[in-house]
Coordinates of C-alpha atoms (C1' of nucleotides) in Angstrom, one line a residue:
Chain H
M1 CA -48.6 54.0 14.1
A2 CA -51.3 55.6 12.0
Y3 CA -51.9 55.8 8.3
W4 CA -52.7 58.9 6.2
L5 CA -53.3 60.1 2.7
F6 CA -51.9 63.5 1.6
K7 CA -53.1 65.3 -1.5
S8 CA -50.9 67.5 -3.5
E9 CA -51.2 69.2 -6.8
P10 CA -48.2 68.0 -8.8
D11 CA -47.9 71.4 -10.6
V12 CA -47.3 72.9 -7.2
F13 CA -45.5 70.2 -5.3
S14 CA -45.1 66.7 -6.7
I15 CA -43.7 63.4 -5.4
D16 CA -40.5 64.3 -7.3
D17 CA -40.3 67.6 -5.4
L18 CA -40.8 65.6 -2.2
K19 CA -38.0 63.2 -3.2
A20 CA -35.7 66.2 -3.8
R21 CA -36.2 67.3 -0.2
G22 CA -34.5 64.1 0.9
S23 CA -34.4 63.2 4.6
T24 CA -35.1 66.8 5.6
G25 CA -38.7 66.5 4.4
E26 CA -41.1 69.3 3.6
P27 CA -43.1 71.4 6.0
W28 CA -46.8 70.8 5.0
D29 CA -47.9 74.3 5.4
G30 CA -51.0 76.0 4.2
V31 CA -53.6 73.6 5.5
R32 CA -56.6 75.9 6.4
N33 CA -59.4 73.5 7.0
Y34 CA -60.3 72.7 10.6
Q35 CA -60.9 69.0 10.1
A36 CA -57.5 68.6 8.5
R37 CA -55.9 70.9 11.1
N38 CA -57.3 68.7 13.9
M39 CA -55.8 65.6 12.4
L40 CA -52.4 67.3 11.9
R41 CA -52.3 68.8 15.3
D42 CA -53.9 66.1 17.4
Q43 CA -53.2 62.8 15.7
M44 CA -50.2 62.8 13.5
R45 CA -46.9 61.5 14.9
I46 CA -43.4 61.0 13.6
G47 CA -43.2 57.8 11.6
D48 CA -46.8 57.6 10.6
A49 CA -47.2 56.3 7.1
V50 CA -48.5 58.4 4.2
L51 CA -50.0 57.7 0.8
F52 CA -48.9 60.6 -1.4
Y53 CA -51.7 61.5 -3.8
H54 CA -51.6 63.7 -6.9
S55 CA -54.7 65.8 -7.3
N56 CA -56.0 68.3 -9.9
C57 CA -54.0 66.7 -12.7
A58 CA -54.4 64.5 -15.8
V59 CA -54.4 61.2 -13.8
P60 CA -55.1 61.8 -10.2
G61 CA -54.0 59.0 -7.9
V62 CA -51.6 57.6 -5.4
V63 CA -48.1 58.0 -6.7
G64 CA -45.8 57.3 -3.8
L65 CA -45.2 56.6 -0.1
A66 CA -44.0 59.1 2.5
Q67 CA -43.9 59.4 6.3
I68 CA -44.6 62.0 8.9
A69 CA -41.2 63.5 9.7
S70 CA -42.0 65.8 12.6
G71 CA -44.4 66.3 15.3
P72 CA -47.1 69.1 14.9
Y73 CA -46.0 72.7 15.3
P74 CA -47.6 76.0 14.5
D75 CA -47.8 77.0 10.8
A76 CA -45.8 80.3 10.7
T77 CA -47.1 81.2 7.2
A78 CA -50.3 82.1 9.0
F79 CA -48.5 84.9 10.8
D80 CA -46.7 86.4 7.7
P81 CA -48.8 89.1 6.0
Q82 CA -46.7 88.5 2.9
A83 CA -47.5 84.8 2.8
H84 CA -50.1 83.4 0.6
Y85 CA -51.6 81.5 3.5
F86 CA -51.6 84.5 5.9
D87 CA -54.5 84.4 8.4
S88 CA -54.8 87.6 10.5
K89 CA -56.9 85.7 13.0
S90 CA -54.2 83.2 13.8
D91 CA -52.5 84.6 17.0
P92 CA -48.9 83.5 17.5
A93 CA -49.7 83.2 21.2
N94 CA -52.6 80.9 20.3
P95 CA -51.9 79.5 16.8
R96 CA -54.9 78.5 14.8
W97 CA -53.0 76.5 12.2
Y98 CA -50.5 73.7 12.5
L99 CA -48.3 71.6 10.2
V100 CA -46.1 68.5 10.2
K101 CA -43.2 67.7 8.1
V102 CA -43.5 65.0 5.4
R103 CA -40.6 62.9 4.2
Y104 CA -40.2 60.9 1.0
I105 CA -40.0 57.1 1.1
R106 CA -40.5 55.9 -2.4
H107 CA -42.4 56.1 -5.7
L108 CA -44.9 53.4 -6.4
A109 CA -43.8 51.0 -9.0
N110 CA -47.2 51.6 -10.6
P111 CA -49.2 54.7 -9.6
I112 CA -52.7 53.8 -8.6
P113 CA -55.2 56.0 -10.4
L114 CA -58.3 57.3 -8.6
S115 CA -60.3 55.6 -11.3
E116 CA -58.9 52.3 -10.1
I117 CA -59.4 53.1 -6.5
K118 CA -63.0 54.0 -7.2
T119 CA -63.7 50.6 -8.7
H120 CA -63.3 49.3 -5.1
A121 CA -65.5 52.0 -3.6
A122 CA -68.3 49.6 -3.0
G123 CA -66.1 47.2 -1.1
P124 CA -63.2 47.6 1.3
L125 CA -62.6 51.2 0.4
A126 CA -66.2 52.3 0.9
D127 CA -65.3 54.5 3.9
L128 CA -62.2 56.0 2.5
P129 CA -63.0 59.8 2.4
L130 CA -61.2 60.0 -1.0
V131 CA -64.0 58.1 -2.7
R132 CA -66.9 59.6 -0.9
R133 CA -69.1 62.1 -2.7
G134 CA -68.0 65.7 -2.6
N135 CA -65.1 65.0 -0.3
R136 CA -62.5 67.8 -0.3
L137 CA -60.2 66.9 2.6
S138 CA -56.6 67.5 1.6
V139 CA -55.4 65.2 4.4
M140 CA -57.3 62.2 5.5
P141 CA -57.0 59.1 7.7
V142 CA -56.5 55.6 6.1
T143 CA -57.3 52.5 8.1
P144 CA -54.7 49.7 8.2
T145 CA -57.1 47.5 6.2
Q146 CA -57.5 50.2 3.5
W147 CA -53.7 50.8 3.5
D148 CA -53.0 47.1 2.8
Y149 CA -55.8 46.9 0.2
I150 CA -54.6 50.0 -1.7
L151 CA -51.0 48.9 -1.8
R152 CA -51.9 45.5 -3.2
L153 CA -53.2 47.5 -6.2
E154 CA -49.6 48.6 -6.9
H155 CA -48.8 45.3 -8.5
P156 CA -51.7 44.4 -10.7
Chain V
dG1 C1' -78.8 81.1 14.8
dC2 C1' -80.2 81.3 10.0
dC3 C1' -79.0 81.4 5.4
dA4 C1' -77.5 83.6 1.0
dA5 C1' -73.4 84.8 -1.2
dC6 C1' -69.0 83.8 -2.1
dG7 C1' -64.6 81.4 -2.7
dT8 C1' -62.3 77.0 -3.2
dT9 C1' -61.5 72.2 -4.4
dG10 C1' -60.8 69.0 -7.7
dG11 C1' -62.7 65.5 -11.0
dC12 C1' -63.9 65.4 -15.6
Chain Y
dG1 C1' -63.0 75.4 -18.7
dC2 C1' -67.1 73.7 -16.5
dC3 C1' -69.4 72.9 -12.5
dA4 C1' -71.0 70.1 -8.3
dA5 C1' -70.0 70.1 -3.7
dC6 C1' -68.6 72.1 0.2
dG7 C1' -66.7 75.4 3.9
dT8 C1' -66.7 80.0 5.4
dT9 C1' -68.4 84.6 6.0
dG10 C1' -71.3 88.1 7.4
dG11 C1' -75.8 90.6 7.4
dC12 C1' -79.8 90.3 9.8

DNA sequence: GCCAACGTTGGC
DNA sequence: GCCAACGTTGGC
């Protein structure tokens, strides 16, 4: 089983929104970055564990846990001219963009702010893309070591 | 294939 | 709201 971190803007889709989806989960559509697409399409599997991260907000940080709730399948919003994420170059016969579903597990007892995570950026979290300069991946891999380390920060 | 222009991300 | 960093686009 693999570990991931998913960013989401809480004003658009928060951990509470994910909770409200229940066991159905949420199709993680709109990813339009090839590096992220490759991870979604080629590496994510049902049951993989997810750190749910709030970005672009007052206190960015990890706020909850989730899991991958479907295998990868084509992102149909790319085929819909009315959709915000429409991409005329994604051919239904050869889809360019993929998604997986994500399902809520739980809130963290204490959210872990990015500022806290960054204080460990010189140590075990040095290779976490989240703390690397200029990183903009909305979906990124987390190693088992990083996962354990981050979750220990939940209970200071 | 180069690279300038542009749009987006996301912390602050 | 600012702006650094980055990915993508498209002219040449």
